[in-house]
Amino acid sequence: MISQQLLLDITKCSRCGKCTAICPMFEKTRGWDTGVARGKLLISWGLVRGELEINDKLIESLYQCPTCMLCEQECAAGAKVTEIIREARALVVERGASVPFSHRGTFDTVARITLRDGLHRDWLDLIRGDFRESGEIVYFPGSLPYLEPILDFDLGAARIISAAVKIFNRAGIRPTIVKELADSGHDTFWSGQYQFFNALKEKNSRLLAGAKMIVTTCAEDYYILKNEYSLDAEVYHISQFVRDLVREGKLAFSKGVERVTFHDPCRLGRHMGEYDAPREVLKAFADYREMVRYGKDAACCGVGAWMNCNKYSKQLRLDRVKEAAEAADTLITACSKCLSHFSCLMTEPEKVEDLPDIKIVDFTEFAARNLKDI
Amino acid sequence: MPDFEPLIIAFACNWCSYAASDVAGTSRSYYPANVRIIRVMCSGMVDPTYILRALEGGADGVLIAGCRPGDCHYISGNTKAEKMVERMKTLLRRLGLEDERLRLQWISSGEGRLFARTIEEMVGRLKEMGPSPLKKRRGCQA
Ligand code: SF4
Ligand code: SF4
Ligand code: FES
């Protein structure tokens, strides 16, 4: 149920239009208020008060937003836009509508399957490196092994997971990998399926009960484990983990000449406020360049929680890789989803007009590749 | 489990395998009644989610049947299906399901006998394997 505070937030919106100047989706969809925060707030209000009926247009409005938070941080009324949109989605779900997921909802189905007990998961053979299956320091690869086969391009699950394990091993740690873990529930949560999310959270919390420290390679997993779970363990994104290890002198890199830039995933950046860790690490060994829009003003990759992949989000992605190509030769990102969406765009160069020539590489993989023996 | 009757969902291409299932019927080739056939316009339109939803909904096995290589009416739908099935087999293994529950078979429109034999083989193999582990909770029986 949407809280009083959030409802009050909606009434505080003075319709000043600041969000219309900021929202990347609004710019692309050009025109209607249903495509931008202030309109979505009104729709949420109408939903809560029972004044609006649920129809396709309403669903499109609520779900065609990657909840990138660009508007929220500038909102004059201080409205918690993304939270309100999520709560409104939950109302839509509660009233029986289905979520307009991309990929026909395959990822949602996979999350449901990961909830089932008694399946003998089989993907540990992807990992090169030394790990254990129970212990206190946990590496959480999330749904990476399951995302990969669904996408028809090489996401590099084996490389990324092995890279993370390599980082642990170099620092003298044998990380724990629990293959029975369910999907983290990030997408489930942001799609407004709270009941389903709670089931995922319950299962994972049970499996993570003995953990003291959890490290994720995906920004969305980091966000959800840290914010919406109540775990006893400390949760870190791998960029923070690596930064700390470097500071402690437990990891070192060999200097490279590659020109790289960093794409801040919305979840790591604006949602969690972590802008520095990945930059500190990258600057330590690569020729680091900044894009025009970076840090708190970084553009969104265009898709949030597998929900709004369409021609507009594709345009956002294209704009972003062009921006990256102006700054560097390699675009580093620290989120399995951003990586999927950008890589997807790059797979069919013949189908995208003026696609720049740029490599898209995951942070974990890039860092592990440049590790040096101490 | 002596009396287990597996449920198979078959996605059959309109131009070949679906016609083959008809031929099997009209030529009175026997095949077990464990299969529910869903007609699709091309094997290339079978999406990963159809396979997962079928299994999630209680199917023990999924068959995707399309035109023989070179015969697809949309040129390359069947090659697309072949790649997709390979990836889905990987996904099933990673998720903890036997990849043999998913089968791809090229059956051209006259091959009613092959259609019948494919179903027979699948039923036999699925009986050995037992019910799908996804089935247990949502006991949707054939
Ligand atoms: S969260 Fe992002 S996409 Fe959604 S309304 Fe705000 S600026 Fe637009
Ligand atoms: S951009 Fe993302 S959501 Fe869209 S098709 Fe590619 S991987 Fe799927
Ligand atoms: S038309 Fe039969 S597989 Fe494409």
Coordinates of C-alpha atoms and ligand atoms in Angstrom, one line a residue:
Chain A
M1 CA 0.0 0.0 0.0
I2 CA 1.3 3.4 -0.9
S3 CA 2.3 5.4 2.2
Q4 CA 0.8 8.7 3.3
Q5 CA 4.2 10.3 2.9
L6 CA 4.4 9.3 -0.8
L7 CA 0.9 10.6 -1.4
L8 CA 1.9 13.8 0.2
D9 CA 4.9 13.9 -2.2
I10 CA 2.5 13.7 -5.1
T11 CA 0.6 16.7 -3.9
K12 CA 3.8 18.7 -3.4
C13 CA 4.5 18.5 -7.2
S14 CA 3.9 22.0 -8.5
R15 CA 4.1 20.8 -12.1
C16 CA 7.0 23.1 -12.6
G17 CA 8.2 21.0 -15.5
K18 CA 11.8 20.5 -14.4
C19 CA 11.5 16.8 -14.9
T20 CA 10.3 17.4 -18.5
A21 CA 13.6 19.1 -19.2
I22 CA 15.6 16.2 -17.7
C23 CA 13.8 13.0 -18.4
P24 CA 15.6 11.1 -21.3
M25 CA 12.5 9.1 -22.0
F26 CA 10.4 12.2 -22.3
E27 CA 12.8 13.7 -24.7
K28 CA 12.6 10.6 -26.9
T29 CA 8.9 10.0 -26.7
R30 CA 8.4 13.7 -27.3
G31 CA 5.4 15.2 -25.9
W32 CA 2.9 13.7 -23.5
D33 CA 3.0 14.2 -19.8
T34 CA 2.3 10.5 -19.3
G35 CA 5.9 10.0 -20.4
V36 CA 7.4 12.0 -17.6
A37 CA 7.5 12.1 -13.9
R38 CA 4.9 14.8 -13.3
G39 CA 2.4 12.9 -15.4
K40 CA 3.2 9.6 -13.8
L41 CA 2.7 11.1 -10.4
L42 CA -0.8 12.2 -11.4
I43 CA -1.5 8.8 -12.8
S44 CA -0.4 7.2 -9.5
W45 CA -2.7 9.6 -7.6
G46 CA -5.6 8.7 -9.8
L47 CA -4.9 5.0 -9.3
V48 CA -4.7 5.2 -5.6
R49 CA -7.9 7.2 -5.4
G50 CA -9.6 4.7 -7.7
E51 CA -10.3 7.5 -10.2
L52 CA -8.5 5.8 -13.1
E53 CA -9.1 2.5 -14.8
I54 CA -6.3 0.3 -15.6
N55 CA -5.7 0.1 -19.4
D56 CA -2.9 -0.4 -21.7
K57 CA -2.0 3.3 -21.9
L58 CA -1.8 3.6 -18.2
I59 CA 0.4 0.5 -17.9
E60 CA 2.6 1.8 -20.7
S61 CA 3.0 5.1 -18.9
L62 CA 3.9 3.5 -15.5
Y63 CA 6.3 0.9 -17.0
Q64 CA 8.0 3.0 -19.7
C65 CA 10.4 4.4 -17.2
P66 CA 13.7 2.8 -16.3
T67 CA 13.4 4.5 -12.9
C68 CA 16.8 6.0 -13.6
M69 CA 16.2 8.7 -10.9
L70 CA 17.5 11.6 -13.0
C71 CA 14.3 13.6 -12.4
E72 CA 14.1 12.7 -8.7
Q73 CA 17.4 14.2 -7.8
E74 CA 16.4 17.5 -9.4
C75 CA 12.7 17.5 -8.4
A76 CA 11.9 20.9 -6.9
A77 CA 9.2 19.4 -4.6
G78 CA 11.6 16.6 -3.5
A79 CA 9.1 14.0 -4.6
K80 CA 10.3 10.4 -4.4
V81 CA 9.3 9.8 -8.0
T82 CA 10.8 6.3 -8.5
E83 CA 9.3 5.0 -5.3
I84 CA 5.9 6.3 -6.2
I85 CA 6.0 4.8 -9.7
R86 CA 7.0 1.5 -8.1
E87 CA 4.1 1.6 -5.6
A88 CA 1.7 2.5 -8.4
R89 CA 3.0 -0.5 -10.4
A90 CA 2.3 -2.6 -7.3
L91 CA -1.3 -1.4 -7.3
V92 CA -1.6 -2.4 -11.0
V93 CA -0.2 -5.8 -10.2
E94 CA -2.4 -6.2 -7.2
R95 CA -5.4 -5.5 -9.4
G96 CA -4.5 -8.4 -11.7
A97 CA -2.7 -6.7 -14.6
S98 CA 0.4 -8.4 -15.9
V99 CA 3.8 -6.7 -16.1
P100 CA 4.8 -5.7 -19.7
F101 CA 8.3 -7.3 -19.5
S102 CA 10.6 -7.3 -22.4
H103 CA 11.7 -10.7 -23.8
R104 CA 8.1 -11.9 -23.3
G105 CA 8.8 -12.2 -19.6
T106 CA 11.4 -14.9 -19.8
F107 CA 13.5 -13.5 -17.0
D108 CA 10.4 -13.3 -14.8
T109 CA 9.7 -17.0 -15.5
V110 CA 13.3 -17.9 -14.8
A111 CA 13.1 -16.0 -11.4
R112 CA 10.0 -18.1 -10.6
I113 CA 11.8 -21.3 -11.4
T114 CA 14.8 -20.3 -9.2
L115 CA 12.3 -20.1 -6.4
R116 CA 11.6 -23.9 -6.6
D117 CA 13.5 -26.1 -4.3
G118 CA 15.0 -29.5 -5.1
L119 CA 16.5 -28.6 -8.5
H120 CA 20.0 -29.7 -9.0
R121 CA 21.5 -26.6 -10.4
D122 CA 24.4 -27.2 -12.7
W123 CA 26.7 -24.3 -13.6
L124 CA 29.6 -24.4 -11.2
D125 CA 31.7 -25.8 -14.0
L126 CA 31.7 -22.4 -15.5
I127 CA 34.1 -21.2 -12.9
R128 CA 37.8 -21.3 -13.1
G129 CA 39.4 -20.6 -9.8
D130 CA 39.2 -21.7 -6.2
F131 CA 35.9 -21.5 -4.3
R132 CA 33.9 -23.3 -1.8
E133 CA 30.2 -24.0 -1.4
S134 CA 29.6 -22.9 2.1
G135 CA 31.3 -20.3 4.2
E136 CA 31.1 -16.7 5.5
I137 CA 32.5 -14.7 2.6
V138 CA 30.0 -15.0 -0.2
Y139 CA 30.3 -14.1 -3.8
F140 CA 26.8 -13.5 -5.3
P141 CA 26.8 -13.8 -9.1
G142 CA 23.0 -13.3 -9.2
S143 CA 21.2 -14.7 -12.2
L144 CA 24.2 -14.2 -14.6
P145 CA 24.4 -18.0 -15.4
Y146 CA 20.7 -17.9 -16.3
L147 CA 20.6 -14.6 -18.2
E148 CA 23.3 -15.7 -20.6
P149 CA 21.6 -18.5 -22.5
I150 CA 18.5 -16.5 -23.0
L151 CA 20.3 -13.7 -24.8
D152 CA 21.5 -14.5 -28.3
F153 CA 24.9 -12.9 -27.9
D154 CA 27.8 -13.7 -25.7
L155 CA 27.4 -12.1 -22.3
G156 CA 30.4 -13.8 -20.8
A157 CA 28.9 -15.3 -17.6
A158 CA 31.8 -17.7 -17.3
R159 CA 34.4 -15.0 -17.8
I160 CA 32.8 -12.6 -15.3
I161 CA 32.2 -15.1 -12.6
S162 CA 35.7 -16.5 -13.0
A163 CA 37.1 -13.0 -12.9
A164 CA 35.4 -12.3 -9.6
V165 CA 36.8 -15.5 -8.2
K166 CA 40.2 -14.6 -9.4
I167 CA 40.0 -11.3 -7.6
F168 CA 39.1 -13.1 -4.4
N169 CA 41.8 -15.7 -4.8
R170 CA 44.5 -13.0 -5.4
A171 CA 43.5 -11.5 -2.1
G172 CA 44.0 -14.9 -0.5
I173 CA 40.2 -15.6 -0.1
R174 CA 38.3 -18.7 -1.3
P175 CA 34.9 -17.2 -1.8
T176 CA 31.7 -19.1 -1.2
I177 CA 29.3 -19.6 -4.1
V178 CA 25.9 -20.9 -3.3
K179 CA 24.4 -22.3 -6.5
E180 CA 21.0 -22.8 -4.9
L181 CA 20.4 -19.1 -4.5
A182 CA 17.3 -17.7 -6.2
D183 CA 17.2 -14.6 -8.4
S184 CA 17.9 -11.5 -6.2
G185 CA 14.4 -10.2 -7.0
H186 CA 15.5 -6.7 -8.2
D187 CA 13.3 -6.9 -11.3
T188 CA 10.5 -8.5 -9.4
F189 CA 10.6 -5.7 -6.9
W190 CA 10.7 -2.9 -9.4
S191 CA 8.0 -4.4 -11.4
G192 CA 5.7 -4.1 -8.4
Q193 CA 5.4 -7.8 -7.7
Y194 CA 5.9 -7.5 -4.0
Q195 CA 4.6 -10.9 -2.9
F196 CA 6.8 -12.7 -5.4
F197 CA 9.7 -10.6 -4.3
N198 CA 9.2 -11.5 -0.7
A199 CA 9.3 -15.2 -1.5
L200 CA 12.6 -14.7 -3.3
K201 CA 14.0 -12.6 -0.5
E202 CA 12.9 -15.2 2.1
K203 CA 14.6 -18.0 0.2
N204 CA 17.8 -16.1 -0.3
S205 CA 17.9 -14.8 3.2
R206 CA 17.7 -18.4 4.5
L207 CA 20.5 -19.5 2.2
L208 CA 22.6 -16.4 3.2
A209 CA 22.0 -16.7 6.9
G210 CA 25.6 -17.7 7.8
A211 CA 27.2 -15.0 5.6
K212 CA 29.3 -12.2 7.1
M213 CA 30.1 -10.5 3.9
I214 CA 28.5 -10.6 0.4
V215 CA 30.0 -9.2 -2.8
T216 CA 28.0 -8.8 -5.9
T217 CA 29.2 -8.2 -9.5
C218 CA 25.9 -6.7 -10.6
A219 CA 24.8 -3.2 -9.4
E220 CA 21.1 -4.2 -9.3
D221 CA 21.9 -7.2 -7.0
Y222 CA 23.9 -4.9 -4.8
Y223 CA 21.1 -2.4 -4.6
I224 CA 18.5 -5.0 -3.7
L225 CA 20.5 -7.0 -1.2
K226 CA 21.7 -4.0 0.6
N227 CA 18.5 -2.0 0.6
E228 CA 15.6 -4.4 0.6
Y229 CA 17.0 -7.4 2.4
S230 CA 17.6 -7.4 6.1
L231 CA 20.8 -9.5 6.2
D232 CA 23.3 -9.7 9.0
A233 CA 26.1 -9.6 6.4
E234 CA 27.8 -6.5 5.0
V235 CA 27.0 -6.2 1.3
Y236 CA 29.5 -4.8 -1.2
H237 CA 29.6 -4.1 -4.8
I238 CA 32.7 -5.6 -6.4
S239 CA 34.1 -2.1 -7.2
Q240 CA 34.0 -1.3 -3.5
F241 CA 35.5 -4.6 -2.6
V242 CA 38.4 -4.2 -5.1
R243 CA 39.0 -0.6 -4.0
D244 CA 39.3 -1.7 -0.4
L245 CA 41.7 -4.5 -1.2
V246 CA 43.9 -2.1 -3.2
R247 CA 44.0 0.3 -0.4
E248 CA 45.0 -2.5 2.0
G249 CA 47.7 -3.5 -0.4
K250 CA 46.3 -6.9 -1.1
L251 CA 45.7 -6.3 -4.8
A252 CA 47.7 -4.5 -7.4
F253 CA 47.4 -3.8 -11.1
S254 CA 49.8 -3.5 -14.0
K255 CA 49.6 -0.2 -15.7
G256 CA 47.7 -0.3 -19.0
V257 CA 47.4 2.1 -21.9
E258 CA 43.8 1.4 -22.8
R259 CA 41.6 4.4 -22.9
V260 CA 38.5 3.6 -20.8
T261 CA 35.5 5.3 -19.6
F262 CA 32.9 4.3 -17.0
H263 CA 29.1 4.1 -17.3
D264 CA 27.5 4.6 -13.9
P265 CA 24.7 2.1 -13.6
C266 CA 21.6 3.9 -12.1
R267 CA 21.5 1.4 -9.2
L268 CA 25.1 1.9 -8.2
G269 CA 25.2 5.6 -8.8
R270 CA 22.1 7.6 -8.2
H271 CA 20.3 4.9 -6.2
M272 CA 23.2 3.9 -3.9
G273 CA 25.4 7.0 -4.2
E274 CA 28.5 5.1 -5.2
Y275 CA 30.4 7.0 -7.9
D276 CA 34.0 6.9 -6.6
A277 CA 34.9 3.3 -6.0
P278 CA 34.9 2.1 -9.7
R279 CA 36.7 5.3 -10.7
E280 CA 39.4 5.0 -8.0
V281 CA 40.1 1.5 -9.2
L282 CA 40.1 2.3 -12.9
K283 CA 42.2 5.4 -12.5
A284 CA 44.8 3.4 -10.7
F285 CA 45.9 1.5 -13.8
A286 CA 44.1 2.5 -17.0
D287 CA 44.0 5.7 -19.1
Y288 CA 40.7 6.9 -17.6
R289 CA 38.5 9.4 -19.4
E290 CA 35.2 10.8 -18.3
M291 CA 32.2 11.1 -20.6
V292 CA 30.2 14.4 -20.9
R293 CA 27.5 13.1 -18.6
Y294 CA 28.9 11.2 -15.7
G295 CA 28.5 10.5 -12.0
K296 CA 25.2 11.9 -10.7
D297 CA 24.3 13.2 -14.2
A298 CA 25.2 10.0 -16.0
A299 CA 22.7 9.0 -18.7
C300 CA 20.8 5.8 -18.2
C301 CA 21.4 2.7 -20.4
G302 CA 17.8 2.9 -21.2
V303 CA 16.3 -0.2 -19.8
G304 CA 15.3 -0.9 -16.2
A305 CA 14.6 -4.3 -14.8
W306 CA 13.9 -5.8 -18.2
M307 CA 10.8 -3.8 -18.6
N308 CA 11.0 -1.2 -21.3
C309 CA 13.1 -2.2 -24.2
N310 CA 11.8 -0.4 -27.2
K311 CA 12.8 2.0 -29.9
Y312 CA 13.2 4.8 -27.4
S313 CA 15.4 3.0 -25.0
K314 CA 17.4 1.8 -28.0
Q315 CA 18.0 5.4 -28.9
L316 CA 19.1 6.2 -25.4
R317 CA 21.6 3.3 -25.6
L318 CA 22.9 4.5 -28.9
D319 CA 23.4 8.0 -27.6
R320 CA 25.2 6.6 -24.6
V321 CA 27.7 4.5 -26.6
K322 CA 28.3 7.4 -29.0
E323 CA 29.1 9.6 -26.0
A324 CA 31.5 6.9 -24.7
A325 CA 33.2 6.5 -28.1
E326 CA 34.0 10.2 -28.0
A327 CA 35.8 9.8 -24.7
A328 CA 37.4 6.3 -25.0
D329 CA 37.9 3.0 -26.8
T330 CA 36.4 0.9 -24.1
L331 CA 33.2 1.4 -22.1
I332 CA 33.3 -0.2 -18.7
T333 CA 30.1 -0.9 -16.8
A334 CA 29.5 -2.5 -13.4
C335 CA 26.1 -4.0 -13.9
S336 CA 25.1 -7.3 -15.7
K337 CA 22.0 -5.6 -17.0
C338 CA 23.7 -2.5 -18.4
L339 CA 26.2 -4.9 -19.9
S340 CA 23.4 -6.9 -21.5
H341 CA 21.6 -3.9 -23.0
F342 CA 24.8 -2.3 -24.4
S343 CA 26.1 -5.5 -25.7
C344 CA 22.8 -6.3 -27.3
L345 CA 22.9 -3.0 -29.2
M346 CA 26.4 -3.8 -30.5
T347 CA 25.6 -7.2 -31.8
E348 CA 23.9 -6.1 -35.0
P349 CA 26.1 -3.3 -36.3
E350 CA 24.4 -3.6 -39.8
K351 CA 21.1 -2.9 -38.3
V352 CA 22.0 0.3 -36.3
E353 CA 22.8 3.4 -38.2
D354 CA 26.1 5.1 -37.2
L355 CA 27.0 2.7 -34.4
P356 CA 30.3 3.7 -33.0
D357 CA 33.2 1.3 -32.7
I358 CA 33.6 0.7 -29.0
K359 CA 34.2 -2.3 -26.7
I360 CA 31.8 -2.9 -23.9
V361 CA 33.5 -4.7 -21.0
D362 CA 32.3 -5.6 -17.5
F363 CA 34.2 -3.9 -14.6
T364 CA 35.0 -7.2 -12.9
E365 CA 36.4 -8.8 -16.0
F366 CA 38.5 -5.7 -16.8
A367 CA 39.9 -5.4 -13.3
A368 CA 40.8 -9.1 -13.1
R369 CA 42.5 -9.0 -16.5
N370 CA 44.9 -6.3 -15.3
L371 CA 45.7 -7.8 -11.9
K372 CA 49.4 -8.0 -11.1
D373 CA 51.2 -10.4 -8.8
I374 CA 52.3 -8.8 -5.6
Chain B
M1 CA 6.5 -44.4 -10.3
P2 CA 4.8 -47.2 -12.3
D3 CA 1.9 -45.4 -13.7
F4 CA 3.5 -42.1 -14.7
E5 CA 2.2 -40.7 -18.0
P6 CA 4.3 -37.9 -19.1
L7 CA 2.8 -34.8 -20.7
I8 CA 4.5 -33.4 -23.8
I9 CA 3.8 -30.0 -25.3
A10 CA 4.8 -30.0 -29.0
F11 CA 5.2 -26.8 -30.9
A12 CA 4.8 -27.9 -34.5
C13 CA 5.4 -25.8 -37.6
N14 CA 2.3 -25.3 -39.6
W15 CA 4.0 -26.1 -42.9
C16 CA 5.6 -29.4 -42.1
S17 CA 5.4 -31.1 -38.7
Y18 CA 1.8 -30.0 -38.0
A19 CA 0.8 -31.5 -41.3
A20 CA 2.9 -34.6 -40.4
S21 CA 0.9 -35.0 -37.3
D22 CA -2.2 -35.0 -39.5
V23 CA -0.7 -37.6 -41.8
A24 CA 0.0 -39.7 -38.8
G25 CA -3.6 -39.4 -37.8
T26 CA -5.1 -40.1 -41.3
S27 CA -2.7 -43.0 -42.0
R28 CA -3.6 -44.4 -38.6
S29 CA 0.0 -44.5 -37.4
Y30 CA -0.3 -45.0 -33.7
Y31 CA 1.2 -42.5 -31.3
P32 CA 0.7 -42.1 -27.6
A33 CA -1.9 -39.7 -26.4
N34 CA 0.6 -37.9 -24.2
V35 CA 1.1 -35.0 -26.5
R36 CA -0.6 -31.6 -26.8
I37 CA 0.2 -30.0 -30.1
I38 CA 0.4 -26.3 -30.5
R39 CA 0.5 -25.1 -34.1
V40 CA 3.0 -22.3 -34.8
M41 CA 3.7 -20.7 -38.1
C42 CA 7.3 -21.6 -38.0
S43 CA 9.7 -23.2 -35.5
G44 CA 11.6 -19.9 -35.5
M45 CA 8.8 -18.2 -33.7
V46 CA 9.0 -20.4 -30.6
D47 CA 10.3 -18.1 -27.9
P48 CA 12.4 -19.3 -24.9
T49 CA 9.5 -18.2 -22.7
Y50 CA 7.1 -20.7 -24.4
I51 CA 9.4 -23.6 -23.4
L52 CA 9.9 -22.4 -19.8
R53 CA 6.2 -21.7 -19.4
A54 CA 5.3 -25.1 -20.6
L55 CA 7.6 -26.8 -18.2
E56 CA 6.6 -24.5 -15.4
G57 CA 3.0 -25.2 -16.1
G58 CA 3.5 -29.0 -15.7
A59 CA 4.8 -30.4 -19.0
D60 CA 7.4 -33.1 -18.6
G61 CA 8.9 -32.6 -22.0
V62 CA 8.7 -30.1 -24.8
L63 CA 9.1 -30.9 -28.5
I64 CA 9.9 -28.3 -31.1
A65 CA 9.3 -29.7 -34.6
G66 CA 10.1 -27.8 -37.8
C67 CA 10.9 -28.1 -41.4
R68 CA 14.1 -29.9 -42.5
P69 CA 17.1 -27.6 -43.0
G70 CA 16.7 -25.7 -46.3
D71 CA 12.9 -26.2 -46.3
C72 CA 11.8 -23.5 -43.8
H73 CA 9.2 -21.4 -45.5
Y74 CA 10.7 -18.3 -43.9
I75 CA 14.2 -19.3 -45.1
S76 CA 16.0 -19.5 -41.8
G77 CA 13.4 -19.9 -39.0
N78 CA 14.5 -23.4 -38.3
T79 CA 18.2 -22.5 -38.0
K80 CA 17.1 -19.8 -35.6
A81 CA 15.1 -22.4 -33.7
E82 CA 18.1 -24.8 -33.6
K83 CA 20.4 -22.2 -32.0
M84 CA 17.6 -21.2 -29.5
V85 CA 17.1 -24.8 -28.5
E86 CA 20.8 -25.3 -27.9
R87 CA 20.8 -22.2 -25.6
M88 CA 17.7 -23.4 -23.8
K89 CA 19.2 -26.8 -23.2
T90 CA 22.1 -25.0 -21.5
L91 CA 19.7 -22.9 -19.5
L92 CA 17.7 -26.0 -18.4
R93 CA 20.9 -27.7 -17.2
R94 CA 22.0 -24.6 -15.3
L95 CA 18.6 -24.3 -13.7
G96 CA 18.6 -28.0 -12.7
L97 CA 16.4 -29.6 -15.3
E98 CA 17.4 -32.4 -17.5
D99 CA 18.1 -31.0 -21.0
E100 CA 16.6 -34.1 -22.6
R101 CA 13.2 -32.8 -21.7
L102 CA 13.6 -30.5 -24.6
R103 CA 13.8 -32.0 -28.1
L104 CA 14.1 -30.5 -31.5
Q105 CA 13.1 -32.6 -34.5
W106 CA 12.9 -31.9 -38.2
I107 CA 9.8 -33.5 -39.6
S108 CA 8.6 -32.7 -43.1
S109 CA 5.0 -32.8 -44.0
G110 CA 4.8 -36.3 -45.3
E111 CA 6.6 -37.9 -42.4
G112 CA 3.7 -39.0 -40.3
R113 CA 5.5 -42.1 -39.3
L114 CA 8.5 -40.0 -38.0
F115 CA 6.2 -37.8 -36.1
A116 CA 4.7 -40.8 -34.4
R117 CA 8.1 -42.3 -33.7
T118 CA 9.4 -39.1 -32.2
I119 CA 6.5 -38.9 -29.7
E120 CA 6.9 -42.6 -28.9
E121 CA 10.6 -42.2 -28.2
M122 CA 10.0 -39.1 -26.1
V123 CA 7.4 -40.8 -24.0
G124 CA 9.6 -43.8 -23.4
R125 CA 12.6 -41.6 -22.4
L126 CA 10.5 -39.3 -20.2
K127 CA 9.0 -42.4 -18.4
E128 CA 12.5 -43.5 -17.6
M129 CA 13.4 -40.0 -16.3
G130 CA 10.2 -39.6 -14.3
P131 CA 8.1 -36.5 -13.8
S132 CA 9.6 -33.0 -14.3
P133 CA 11.0 -31.7 -11.0
L134 CA 9.0 -28.5 -11.7
K135 CA 5.8 -30.5 -11.8
K136 CA 5.7 -31.7 -8.2
R137 CA 4.4 -28.6 -6.7
R138 CA 1.8 -27.7 -9.2
G139 CA 0.5 -31.2 -9.8
C140 CA -0.9 -30.6 -13.3
Q141 CA -1.4 -34.2 -14.6
A142 CA -1.9 -35.2 -18.2
Ligands
SF4_1 S1 13.1 8.1 -13.5 FE1 14.2 8.6 -15.4 S2 12.9 7.8 -17.0 FE2 11.6 7.8 -15.2 S3 10.5 9.8 -15.3 FE3 12.4 10.1 -14.1 S4 13.9 10.9 -15.5 FE4 12.2 10.0 -16.7
SF4_2 S1 18.4 -4.1 -24.8 FE1 18.2 -5.4 -23.1 S2 16.0 -5.8 -22.9 FE2 16.4 -5.0 -24.9 S3 16.6 -6.8 -26.2 FE3 18.6 -6.2 -25.6 S4 19.1 -7.3 -23.8 FE4 16.9 -7.4 -24.1
FES3 S1 8.3 -22.8 -41.8 FE1 8.6 -24.7 -40.9 S2 10.3 -24.3 -39.6 FE2 10.1 -22.4 -40.6

